[in-house]
Amino acid sequence: MVKPVSLEGATLLQVIPDLAAGGAERTVIEVCEAVVSAGGRAIVASAGGRLETELTETGAVLVRNESLPSKTPVTIRRNVGWLKALIQREHVDLIHARSRAPAWSAYWAAKSTRTPFVTTYHGAYNAKSSFKRWYNSVMARGDIVIANSTYIAAHIAQTYPDATARIVTIPRGVDLEAIHPDNISSNRTEMLQQQWFGDACPDRPLILLPGRLTAWKGQQDAISAMAIRRDRGADVLGTLVLAGDDQGRSGYLEALKAQITSLKLDESVSIVGHCSDMGAAYKLCDIVLAPSREPEAFGRVAAEAGAMGRPVIAAAHGGQLEIVDDKLTGRLVAPGQPGEIADMIDDILKLDASQLSALSQAARERIASRFSKASLQAATLNVYARLLERGH
């Protein structure tokens, strides 16, 4: 256990492009909650978005800057001055950056004001050129560099060896109260089912794939898996639910719809858009898919599914290897292999009630012991306290 710390009188600034949706954005809110609970003052610099109400409900202050998502050099330079003024005006004691473009602005503002600088390395960023490797390097320039999985810690150390001594691994956490089967009312699941399907009764099992609509999240592989199962005569096909925003990727959304139609799966696959009640979504479904084609830095979907006690079928790479214990708490499949996804769906559907109960209990215990929100919050506050005590 990480002992609780006090941040009485300290002002902590987190910088993130927007608050639309996603694991990094959710973690910002969770850390704000912890900072305020520890007596500190939490500020977030961001363009704002869907999650900003949740942010302000923690007691944090949102300072809006619509240009923070911009990657243009001129804007990044301009935001150095903007952040420097914010640090001085609000007497910021520590700045925590969570995305590359605004992290460059935050890095130079922190150096200019001699403010402790923390980064969280939220993804295994592609570095196909020397420029891209340099651009990504800002996330390894923190006085402390937080890795959100052992996989990411190893990736940072391999890519930026000079950062190795500054890496602290803090896995993302699941809110074990919000994502718990006993805490989701039947009214919530009924409302969500009505929202998704209207008065129609969807065929069971419900197979949920949450995540923004982008090719690397594996939606196309999941759709193909449904076609494979149908073509080989699955006893029960069920309904695949794709829950997530296209975030402006209208071309990909149309490609998914075309794939569904061409495979004659219009009655078996539903694209439902953003889901604001993921607790109800996990409880409503029977199986969760996390078939990402590229490695997840952590794998929040797999962790949340486990916390709800739902069987998860996850791609066997990245942070998901740390979350899913193959056969015990879920199933692991090779990335980009619809046939394996189909096999594992059918494998799970063959489990009897006692086997499903054992899997559910093992999954909940694994997540509670390793990936709780409380552990994330305590460990992050401990990092802040260490830097503040150091008087960096």
Tab-separated table of C-alpha atoms in Angstrom:
chain	number	residue	atom	x	y	z
A	1	MET	CA	0.000	0.000	0.000
A	2	VAL	CA	1.126	3.546	-0.769
A	3	LYS	CA	0.676	5.665	2.334
A	4	PRO	CA	-1.656	8.676	2.013
A	5	VAL	CA	-0.015	12.060	1.542
A	6	SER	CA	-1.138	15.618	2.178
A	7	LEU	CA	-1.031	18.226	-0.564
A	8	GLU	CA	-2.364	20.980	1.677
A	9	GLY	CA	-1.655	24.349	0.077
A	10	ALA	CA	-0.221	22.908	-3.152
A	11	THR	CA	-1.526	23.777	-6.616
A	12	LEU	CA	-1.218	21.038	-9.245
A	13	LEU	CA	-1.746	21.729	-12.946
A	14	GLN	CA	-2.533	18.953	-15.433
A	15	VAL	CA	-2.338	19.671	-19.164
A	16	ILE	CA	-4.298	17.637	-21.722
A	17	PRO	CA	-5.557	18.577	-25.207
A	18	ASP	CA	-9.259	17.999	-24.549
A	19	LEU	CA	-11.733	16.203	-22.315
A	20	ALA	CA	-13.746	14.395	-24.982
A	21	ALA	CA	-13.317	10.761	-23.906
A	22	GLY	CA	-10.595	8.191	-23.348
A	23	GLY	CA	-8.331	6.661	-20.745
A	24	ALA	CA	-5.977	9.619	-20.342
A	25	GLU	CA	-8.893	12.007	-19.906
A	26	ARG	CA	-10.531	9.733	-17.352
A	27	THR	CA	-7.264	9.524	-15.408
A	28	VAL	CA	-7.030	13.333	-15.304
A	29	ILE	CA	-10.399	13.430	-13.535
A	30	GLU	CA	-9.431	10.670	-11.101
A	31	VAL	CA	-6.203	12.457	-10.186
A	32	CYS	CA	-8.048	15.765	-9.695
A	33	GLU	CA	-10.404	14.008	-7.294
A	34	ALA	CA	-7.428	12.720	-5.313
A	35	VAL	CA	-5.602	16.072	-5.280
A	36	VAL	CA	-8.647	17.881	-3.910
A	37	SER	CA	-9.234	15.135	-1.315
A	38	ALA	CA	-5.611	15.521	-0.197
A	39	GLY	CA	-6.107	19.246	0.419
A	40	GLY	CA	-4.539	20.453	-2.801
A	41	ARG	CA	-5.835	22.668	-5.563
A	42	ALA	CA	-6.369	20.980	-8.932
A	43	ILE	CA	-6.263	22.915	-12.207
A	44	VAL	CA	-6.629	21.436	-15.687
A	45	ALA	CA	-5.587	23.294	-18.832
A	46	SER	CA	-7.544	21.900	-21.768
A	47	ALA	CA	-9.836	22.714	-24.659
A	48	GLY	CA	-12.591	21.030	-22.646
A	49	GLY	CA	-15.180	18.585	-23.916
A	50	ARG	CA	-17.735	15.980	-22.920
A	51	LEU	CA	-16.117	15.144	-19.573
A	52	GLU	CA	-15.670	18.690	-18.269
A	53	THR	CA	-18.746	18.541	-16.010
A	54	GLU	CA	-17.330	15.450	-14.316
A	55	LEU	CA	-14.041	17.287	-13.943
A	56	THR	CA	-15.511	20.329	-12.223
A	57	GLU	CA	-17.609	18.096	-9.947
A	58	THR	CA	-14.328	16.927	-8.359
A	59	GLY	CA	-13.627	20.500	-7.267
A	60	ALA	CA	-11.020	21.036	-9.977
A	61	VAL	CA	-10.812	24.216	-12.045
A	62	LEU	CA	-10.846	24.018	-15.840
A	63	VAL	CA	-8.805	26.705	-17.593
A	64	ARG	CA	-9.863	26.568	-21.209
A	65	ASN	CA	-7.471	26.953	-24.116
A	66	GLU	CA	-8.913	25.911	-27.479
A	67	SER	CA	-5.452	25.797	-29.051
A	68	LEU	CA	-3.925	23.151	-26.764
A	69	PRO	CA	-4.750	20.259	-29.146
A	70	SER	CA	-2.841	21.982	-31.966
A	71	LYS	CA	0.401	20.411	-33.189
A	72	THR	CA	1.581	23.394	-35.217
A	73	PRO	CA	4.967	24.752	-34.062
A	74	VAL	CA	3.709	28.343	-33.926
A	75	THR	CA	0.844	27.396	-31.613
A	76	ILE	CA	3.035	25.198	-29.427
A	77	ARG	CA	5.436	28.136	-28.971
A	78	ARG	CA	2.564	30.512	-28.239
A	79	ASN	CA	1.232	28.143	-25.584
A	80	VAL	CA	4.576	28.218	-23.776
A	81	GLY	CA	3.893	31.837	-22.879
A	82	TRP	CA	0.256	31.107	-22.069
A	83	LEU	CA	1.188	28.286	-19.671
A	84	LYS	CA	4.012	30.299	-18.143
A	85	ALA	CA	1.543	33.090	-17.338
A	86	LEU	CA	-0.910	30.537	-15.905
A	87	ILE	CA	1.787	29.000	-13.699
A	88	GLN	CA	2.767	32.408	-12.343
A	89	ARG	CA	-0.782	33.708	-11.933
A	90	GLU	CA	-2.093	30.615	-10.120
A	91	HIS	CA	1.140	29.908	-8.203
A	92	VAL	CA	1.360	26.419	-9.674
A	93	ASP	CA	3.693	24.111	-7.729
A	94	LEU	CA	3.831	21.220	-10.223
A	95	ILE	CA	2.770	20.646	-13.824
A	96	HIS	CA	1.743	17.239	-15.210
A	97	ALA	CA	1.538	16.783	-19.002
A	98	ARG	CA	-0.334	13.930	-20.666
A	99	SER	CA	-0.044	14.469	-24.424
A	100	ARG	CA	2.822	15.342	-26.724
A	101	ALA	CA	1.929	18.684	-28.347
A	102	PRO	CA	0.857	20.471	-25.148
A	103	ALA	CA	3.621	18.639	-23.280
A	104	TRP	CA	6.216	20.542	-25.310
A	105	SER	CA	4.579	23.810	-24.280
A	106	ALA	CA	4.392	22.628	-20.670
A	107	TYR	CA	8.012	21.433	-20.703
A	108	TRP	CA	9.408	24.812	-21.761
A	109	ALA	CA	7.054	26.701	-19.449
A	110	ALA	CA	8.139	24.475	-16.556
A	111	LYS	CA	11.828	25.008	-17.336
A	112	SER	CA	11.329	28.759	-17.602
A	113	THR	CA	9.546	28.947	-14.238
A	114	ARG	CA	11.566	26.168	-12.536
A	115	THR	CA	8.386	24.243	-11.855
A	116	PRO	CA	8.568	20.457	-11.285
A	117	PHE	CA	7.454	18.655	-14.443
A	118	VAL	CA	5.771	15.234	-14.603
A	119	THR	CA	4.719	13.329	-17.698
A	120	THR	CA	2.558	10.268	-18.159
A	121	TYR	CA	3.495	8.162	-21.163
A	122	HIS	CA	-0.001	7.159	-22.273
A	123	GLY	CA	0.827	5.242	-25.461
A	124	ALA	CA	3.486	3.365	-27.415
A	125	TYR	CA	3.816	6.267	-29.819
A	126	ASN	CA	4.906	5.430	-33.363
A	127	ALA	CA	8.425	6.629	-34.165
A	128	LYS	CA	9.042	5.829	-37.811
A	129	SER	CA	11.436	8.737	-38.301
A	130	SER	CA	14.097	10.492	-36.274
A	131	PHE	CA	11.872	13.575	-36.119
A	132	LYS	CA	8.953	11.580	-34.716
A	133	ARG	CA	11.249	9.974	-32.151
A	134	TRP	CA	12.397	13.436	-31.068
A	135	TYR	CA	8.799	14.736	-31.007
A	136	ASN	CA	7.732	11.817	-28.806
A	137	SER	CA	10.716	12.332	-26.499
A	138	VAL	CA	9.004	15.103	-24.541
A	139	MET	CA	6.966	12.417	-22.789
A	140	ALA	CA	10.235	10.994	-21.441
A	141	ARG	CA	11.557	14.373	-20.229
A	142	GLY	CA	9.620	14.609	-16.991
A	143	ASP	CA	11.414	14.891	-13.668
A	144	ILE	CA	9.374	11.746	-13.129
A	145	VAL	CA	7.984	9.795	-16.083
A	146	ILE	CA	4.890	7.769	-15.239
A	147	ALA	CA	4.331	4.593	-17.262
A	148	ASN	CA	0.805	3.239	-17.121
A	149	SER	CA	1.881	-0.391	-17.492
A	150	THR	CA	4.981	-2.552	-17.239
A	151	TYR	CA	4.829	-2.848	-21.026
A	152	ILE	CA	5.074	0.939	-21.430
A	153	ALA	CA	7.845	1.190	-18.817
A	154	ALA	CA	9.929	-1.267	-20.842
A	155	HIS	CA	9.125	0.604	-24.058
A	156	ILE	CA	10.288	3.932	-22.587
A	157	ALA	CA	13.490	2.421	-21.203
A	158	GLN	CA	14.309	0.831	-24.550
A	159	THR	CA	13.490	3.923	-26.604
A	160	TYR	CA	14.900	6.575	-24.237
A	161	PRO	CA	17.501	4.875	-22.002
A	162	ASP	CA	18.413	8.168	-20.308
A	163	ALA	CA	14.918	8.249	-18.795
A	164	THR	CA	15.163	4.814	-17.166
A	165	ALA	CA	16.000	6.039	-13.661
A	166	ARG	CA	13.081	8.481	-13.722
A	167	ILE	CA	10.380	5.957	-14.707
A	168	VAL	CA	7.670	5.101	-12.183
A	169	THR	CA	5.099	2.489	-13.181
A	170	ILE	CA	1.556	3.363	-12.093
A	171	PRO	CA	-1.105	1.262	-13.838
A	172	ARG	CA	-4.374	2.923	-14.683
A	173	GLY	CA	-7.123	2.172	-12.228
A	174	VAL	CA	-10.721	1.037	-12.335
A	175	ASP	CA	-13.357	2.653	-10.130
A	176	LEU	CA	-14.382	-0.497	-8.275
A	177	GLU	CA	-17.532	1.139	-6.921
A	178	ALA	CA	-18.775	2.447	-10.269
A	179	ILE	CA	-17.833	-0.714	-12.175
A	180	HIS	CA	-19.351	-3.394	-9.929
A	181	PRO	CA	-22.301	-5.668	-10.737
A	182	ASP	CA	-24.013	-5.009	-7.408
A	183	ASN	CA	-23.979	-1.236	-7.951
A	184	ILE	CA	-25.684	-1.105	-11.356
A	185	SER	CA	-29.471	-0.974	-11.095
A	186	SER	CA	-31.758	-2.844	-13.477
A	187	ASN	CA	-33.262	0.540	-14.334
A	188	ARG	CA	-29.925	1.694	-15.753
A	189	THR	CA	-29.447	-1.401	-17.899
A	190	GLU	CA	-33.055	-1.216	-19.117
A	191	MET	CA	-32.618	2.449	-20.057
A	192	LEU	CA	-29.429	1.658	-21.947
A	193	GLN	CA	-31.023	-1.257	-23.786
A	194	GLN	CA	-33.900	1.018	-24.770
A	195	GLN	CA	-31.419	3.653	-25.966
A	196	TRP	CA	-29.535	1.115	-28.081
A	197	PHE	CA	-32.337	-1.054	-29.439
A	198	GLY	CA	-35.617	0.767	-28.816
A	199	ASP	CA	-38.459	-1.661	-28.142
A	200	ALA	CA	-36.716	-4.491	-29.979
A	201	CYS	CA	-35.277	-7.340	-27.944
A	202	PRO	CA	-31.698	-7.994	-29.112
A	203	ASP	CA	-30.570	-11.556	-29.681
A	204	ARG	CA	-28.374	-12.906	-26.917
A	205	PRO	CA	-25.542	-13.124	-26.217
A	206	LEU	CA	-24.714	-9.419	-26.286
A	207	ILE	CA	-21.075	-9.032	-27.313
A	208	LEU	CA	-19.729	-5.557	-26.509
A	209	LEU	CA	-16.740	-3.846	-28.123
A	210	PRO	CA	-16.263	-0.421	-26.477
A	211	GLY	CA	-13.812	2.131	-27.811
A	212	ARG	CA	-13.515	4.959	-30.286
A	213	LEU	CA	-14.141	3.988	-33.880
A	214	THR	CA	-10.699	3.696	-35.401
A	215	ALA	CA	-9.209	0.825	-37.383
A	216	TRP	CA	-6.597	-0.170	-34.818
A	217	LYS	CA	-9.266	-0.869	-32.184
A	218	GLY	CA	-10.276	-3.961	-34.185
A	219	GLN	CA	-13.959	-3.372	-34.965
A	220	GLN	CA	-13.534	-4.841	-38.461
A	221	ASP	CA	-12.066	-8.030	-37.007
A	222	ALA	CA	-14.990	-8.351	-34.598
A	223	ILE	CA	-17.501	-7.974	-37.443
A	224	SER	CA	-15.620	-10.598	-39.459
A	225	ALA	CA	-15.681	-12.917	-36.437
A	226	MET	CA	-19.481	-12.688	-36.355
A	227	ALA	CA	-19.637	-13.673	-40.036
A	228	ILE	CA	-17.307	-16.618	-39.421
A	229	ARG	CA	-19.490	-17.852	-36.571
A	230	ARG	CA	-22.644	-17.555	-38.652
A	231	ASP	CA	-21.120	-19.299	-41.662
A	232	ARG	CA	-20.025	-22.290	-39.633
A	233	GLY	CA	-23.448	-22.636	-38.067
A	234	ALA	CA	-23.091	-21.212	-34.551
A	235	ASP	CA	-25.908	-22.409	-32.291
A	236	VAL	CA	-26.508	-18.818	-31.156
A	237	LEU	CA	-25.048	-15.880	-33.075
A	238	GLY	CA	-26.072	-13.068	-30.729
A	239	THR	CA	-25.601	-9.332	-31.238
A	240	LEU	CA	-22.318	-7.434	-31.555
A	241	VAL	CA	-22.487	-3.899	-30.142
A	242	LEU	CA	-19.859	-1.360	-31.222
A	243	ALA	CA	-19.981	1.454	-28.662
A	244	GLY	CA	-17.812	4.494	-29.315
A	245	ASP	CA	-17.413	7.833	-31.070
A	246	ASP	CA	-16.067	8.103	-34.596
A	247	GLN	CA	-14.426	11.398	-33.471
A	248	GLY	CA	-14.714	12.761	-36.983
A	249	ARG	CA	-13.595	9.562	-38.719
A	250	SER	CA	-16.716	9.440	-40.878
A	251	GLY	CA	-14.922	7.457	-43.573
A	252	TYR	CA	-14.150	4.636	-41.157
A	253	LEU	CA	-17.702	4.643	-39.813
A	254	GLU	CA	-19.045	4.302	-43.345
A	255	ALA	CA	-16.562	1.484	-44.015
A	256	LEU	CA	-17.858	-0.390	-40.965
A	257	LYS	CA	-21.449	0.031	-42.123
A	258	ALA	CA	-20.510	-1.190	-45.608
A	259	GLN	CA	-18.757	-4.231	-44.141
A	260	ILE	CA	-21.803	-5.074	-42.025
A	261	THR	CA	-24.102	-4.823	-45.040
A	262	SER	CA	-21.823	-6.775	-47.379
A	263	LEU	CA	-21.613	-9.621	-44.851
A	264	LYS	CA	-25.406	-9.521	-44.354
A	265	LEU	CA	-25.036	-8.816	-40.631
A	266	ASP	CA	-27.394	-5.839	-40.365
A	267	GLU	CA	-29.559	-7.716	-37.846
A	268	SER	CA	-26.577	-8.898	-35.788
A	269	VAL	CA	-24.275	-5.855	-35.466
A	270	SER	CA	-25.271	-2.491	-33.960
A	271	ILE	CA	-23.182	0.697	-33.972
A	272	VAL	CA	-24.552	2.696	-31.041
A	273	GLY	CA	-22.205	5.692	-30.724
A	274	HIS	CA	-20.738	7.087	-27.518
A	275	CYS	CA	-21.894	5.420	-24.305
A	276	SER	CA	-22.069	7.631	-21.215
A	277	ASP	CA	-22.922	4.767	-18.824
A	278	MET	CA	-20.210	2.175	-19.258
A	279	GLY	CA	-21.086	0.493	-15.978
A	280	ALA	CA	-24.533	-0.346	-17.338
A	281	ALA	CA	-23.007	-1.367	-20.678
A	282	TYR	CA	-20.684	-3.913	-19.081
A	283	LYS	CA	-23.479	-5.320	-16.936
A	284	LEU	CA	-25.893	-5.527	-19.863
A	285	CYS	CA	-23.497	-7.516	-22.035
A	286	ASP	CA	-22.432	-11.161	-21.842
A	287	ILE	CA	-18.962	-10.958	-23.412
A	288	VAL	CA	-16.563	-8.021	-23.898
A	289	LEU	CA	-14.110	-7.727	-26.785
A	290	ALA	CA	-10.816	-5.813	-26.745
A	291	PRO	CA	-9.262	-6.956	-30.058
A	292	SER	CA	-6.916	-4.020	-30.704
A	293	ARG	CA	-4.645	-4.522	-33.693
A	294	GLU	CA	-1.949	-2.351	-32.122
A	295	PRO	CA	-0.758	-2.753	-28.514
A	296	GLU	CA	-2.784	-0.965	-25.865
A	297	ALA	CA	-0.609	0.992	-23.455
A	298	PHE	CA	-2.784	-0.307	-20.636
A	299	GLY	CA	-6.127	-1.748	-21.718
A	300	ARG	CA	-8.884	-0.026	-19.787
A	301	VAL	CA	-11.665	-1.994	-21.510
A	302	ALA	CA	-10.158	-5.319	-20.462
A	303	ALA	CA	-9.703	-4.063	-16.894
A	304	GLU	CA	-13.228	-2.668	-16.591
A	305	ALA	CA	-14.737	-5.837	-18.045
A	306	GLY	CA	-12.837	-7.819	-15.429
A	307	ALA	CA	-14.065	-5.548	-12.642
A	308	MET	CA	-17.633	-6.236	-13.784
A	309	GLY	CA	-16.873	-9.958	-13.877
A	310	ARG	CA	-17.528	-10.251	-17.592
A	311	PRO	CA	-15.515	-12.619	-19.802
A	312	VAL	CA	-13.180	-10.579	-21.986
A	313	ILE	CA	-11.515	-11.616	-25.230
A	314	ALA	CA	-8.429	-9.445	-25.671
A	315	ALA	CA	-5.588	-9.162	-28.162
A	316	ALA	CA	-2.450	-10.746	-26.720
A	317	HIS	CA	-0.062	-7.808	-26.763
A	318	GLY	CA	0.731	-4.606	-24.908
A	319	GLY	CA	-0.722	-3.857	-21.509
A	320	GLN	CA	-3.565	-6.337	-21.941
A	321	LEU	CA	-1.133	-9.180	-21.244
A	322	GLU	CA	-0.853	-7.801	-17.695
A	323	ILE	CA	-4.618	-7.599	-17.224
A	324	VAL	CA	-6.037	-10.823	-18.646
A	325	ASP	CA	-4.955	-14.168	-17.195
A	326	ASP	CA	-5.629	-16.412	-20.183
A	327	LYS	CA	-8.274	-19.083	-19.525
A	328	LEU	CA	-8.652	-17.976	-15.886
A	329	THR	CA	-10.144	-14.469	-16.246
A	330	GLY	CA	-10.713	-14.273	-19.995
A	331	ARG	CA	-9.245	-15.294	-23.315
A	332	LEU	CA	-6.254	-13.964	-25.258
A	333	VAL	CA	-6.126	-14.038	-29.060
A	334	ALA	CA	-3.539	-13.097	-31.660
A	335	PRO	CA	-4.052	-9.524	-32.927
A	336	GLY	CA	-5.881	-9.201	-36.232
A	337	GLN	CA	-7.232	-12.750	-36.259
A	338	PRO	CA	-11.046	-12.823	-36.605
A	339	GLY	CA	-11.044	-16.615	-36.632
A	340	GLU	CA	-9.512	-16.726	-33.162
A	341	ILE	CA	-12.039	-14.188	-31.887
A	342	ALA	CA	-14.838	-16.361	-33.273
A	343	ASP	CA	-13.347	-19.466	-31.632
A	344	MET	CA	-13.073	-17.782	-28.239
A	345	ILE	CA	-16.622	-16.398	-28.356
A	346	ASP	CA	-17.899	-19.918	-28.956
A	347	ASP	CA	-15.538	-21.282	-26.288
A	348	ILE	CA	-16.954	-18.903	-23.669
A	349	LEU	CA	-20.528	-19.680	-24.711
A	350	LYS	CA	-19.871	-23.357	-23.925
A	351	LEU	CA	-19.012	-22.606	-20.277
A	352	ASP	CA	-21.589	-23.749	-17.749
A	353	ALA	CA	-22.900	-21.548	-14.932
A	354	SER	CA	-20.312	-22.687	-12.379
A	355	GLN	CA	-17.431	-22.132	-14.813
A	356	LEU	CA	-18.707	-18.653	-15.678
A	357	SER	CA	-19.073	-17.838	-11.982
A	358	ALA	CA	-15.486	-18.945	-11.289
A	359	LEU	CA	-14.186	-16.837	-14.193
A	360	SER	CA	-16.184	-13.838	-12.993
A	361	GLN	CA	-14.887	-14.077	-9.433
A	362	ALA	CA	-11.279	-14.566	-10.557
A	363	ALA	CA	-11.516	-11.555	-12.870
A	364	ARG	CA	-12.962	-9.270	-10.201
A	365	GLU	CA	-10.335	-10.338	-7.672
A	366	ARG	CA	-7.490	-9.774	-10.135
A	367	ILE	CA	-8.604	-6.250	-11.017
A	368	ALA	CA	-9.341	-5.288	-7.407
A	369	SER	CA	-5.901	-6.429	-6.249
A	370	ARG	CA	-3.855	-4.873	-9.072
A	371	PHE	CA	-5.712	-2.139	-10.928
A	372	SER	CA	-7.880	-0.061	-8.594
A	373	LYS	CA	-8.514	3.655	-8.948
A	374	ALA	CA	-7.514	4.103	-5.308
A	375	SER	CA	-4.067	2.616	-6.001
A	376	LEU	CA	-3.588	4.867	-9.033
A	377	GLN	CA	-4.554	7.934	-7.018
A	378	ALA	CA	-2.353	7.134	-4.030
A	379	ALA	CA	0.687	6.332	-6.167
A	380	THR	CA	0.285	9.488	-8.272
A	381	LEU	CA	-0.044	11.707	-5.210
A	382	ASN	CA	3.059	10.063	-3.793
A	383	VAL	CA	4.964	11.079	-6.946
A	384	TYR	CA	3.728	14.655	-6.560
A	385	ALA	CA	4.692	14.756	-2.884
A	386	ARG	CA	8.202	13.444	-3.605
A	387	LEU	CA	8.852	16.180	-6.157
A	388	LEU	CA	7.382	18.912	-3.985
A	389	GLU	CA	9.480	17.799	-1.008
A	390	ARG	CA	12.552	17.715	-3.211
A	391	GLY	CA	11.933	21.397	-3.959
A	392	HIS	CA	12.988	20.657	-7.491
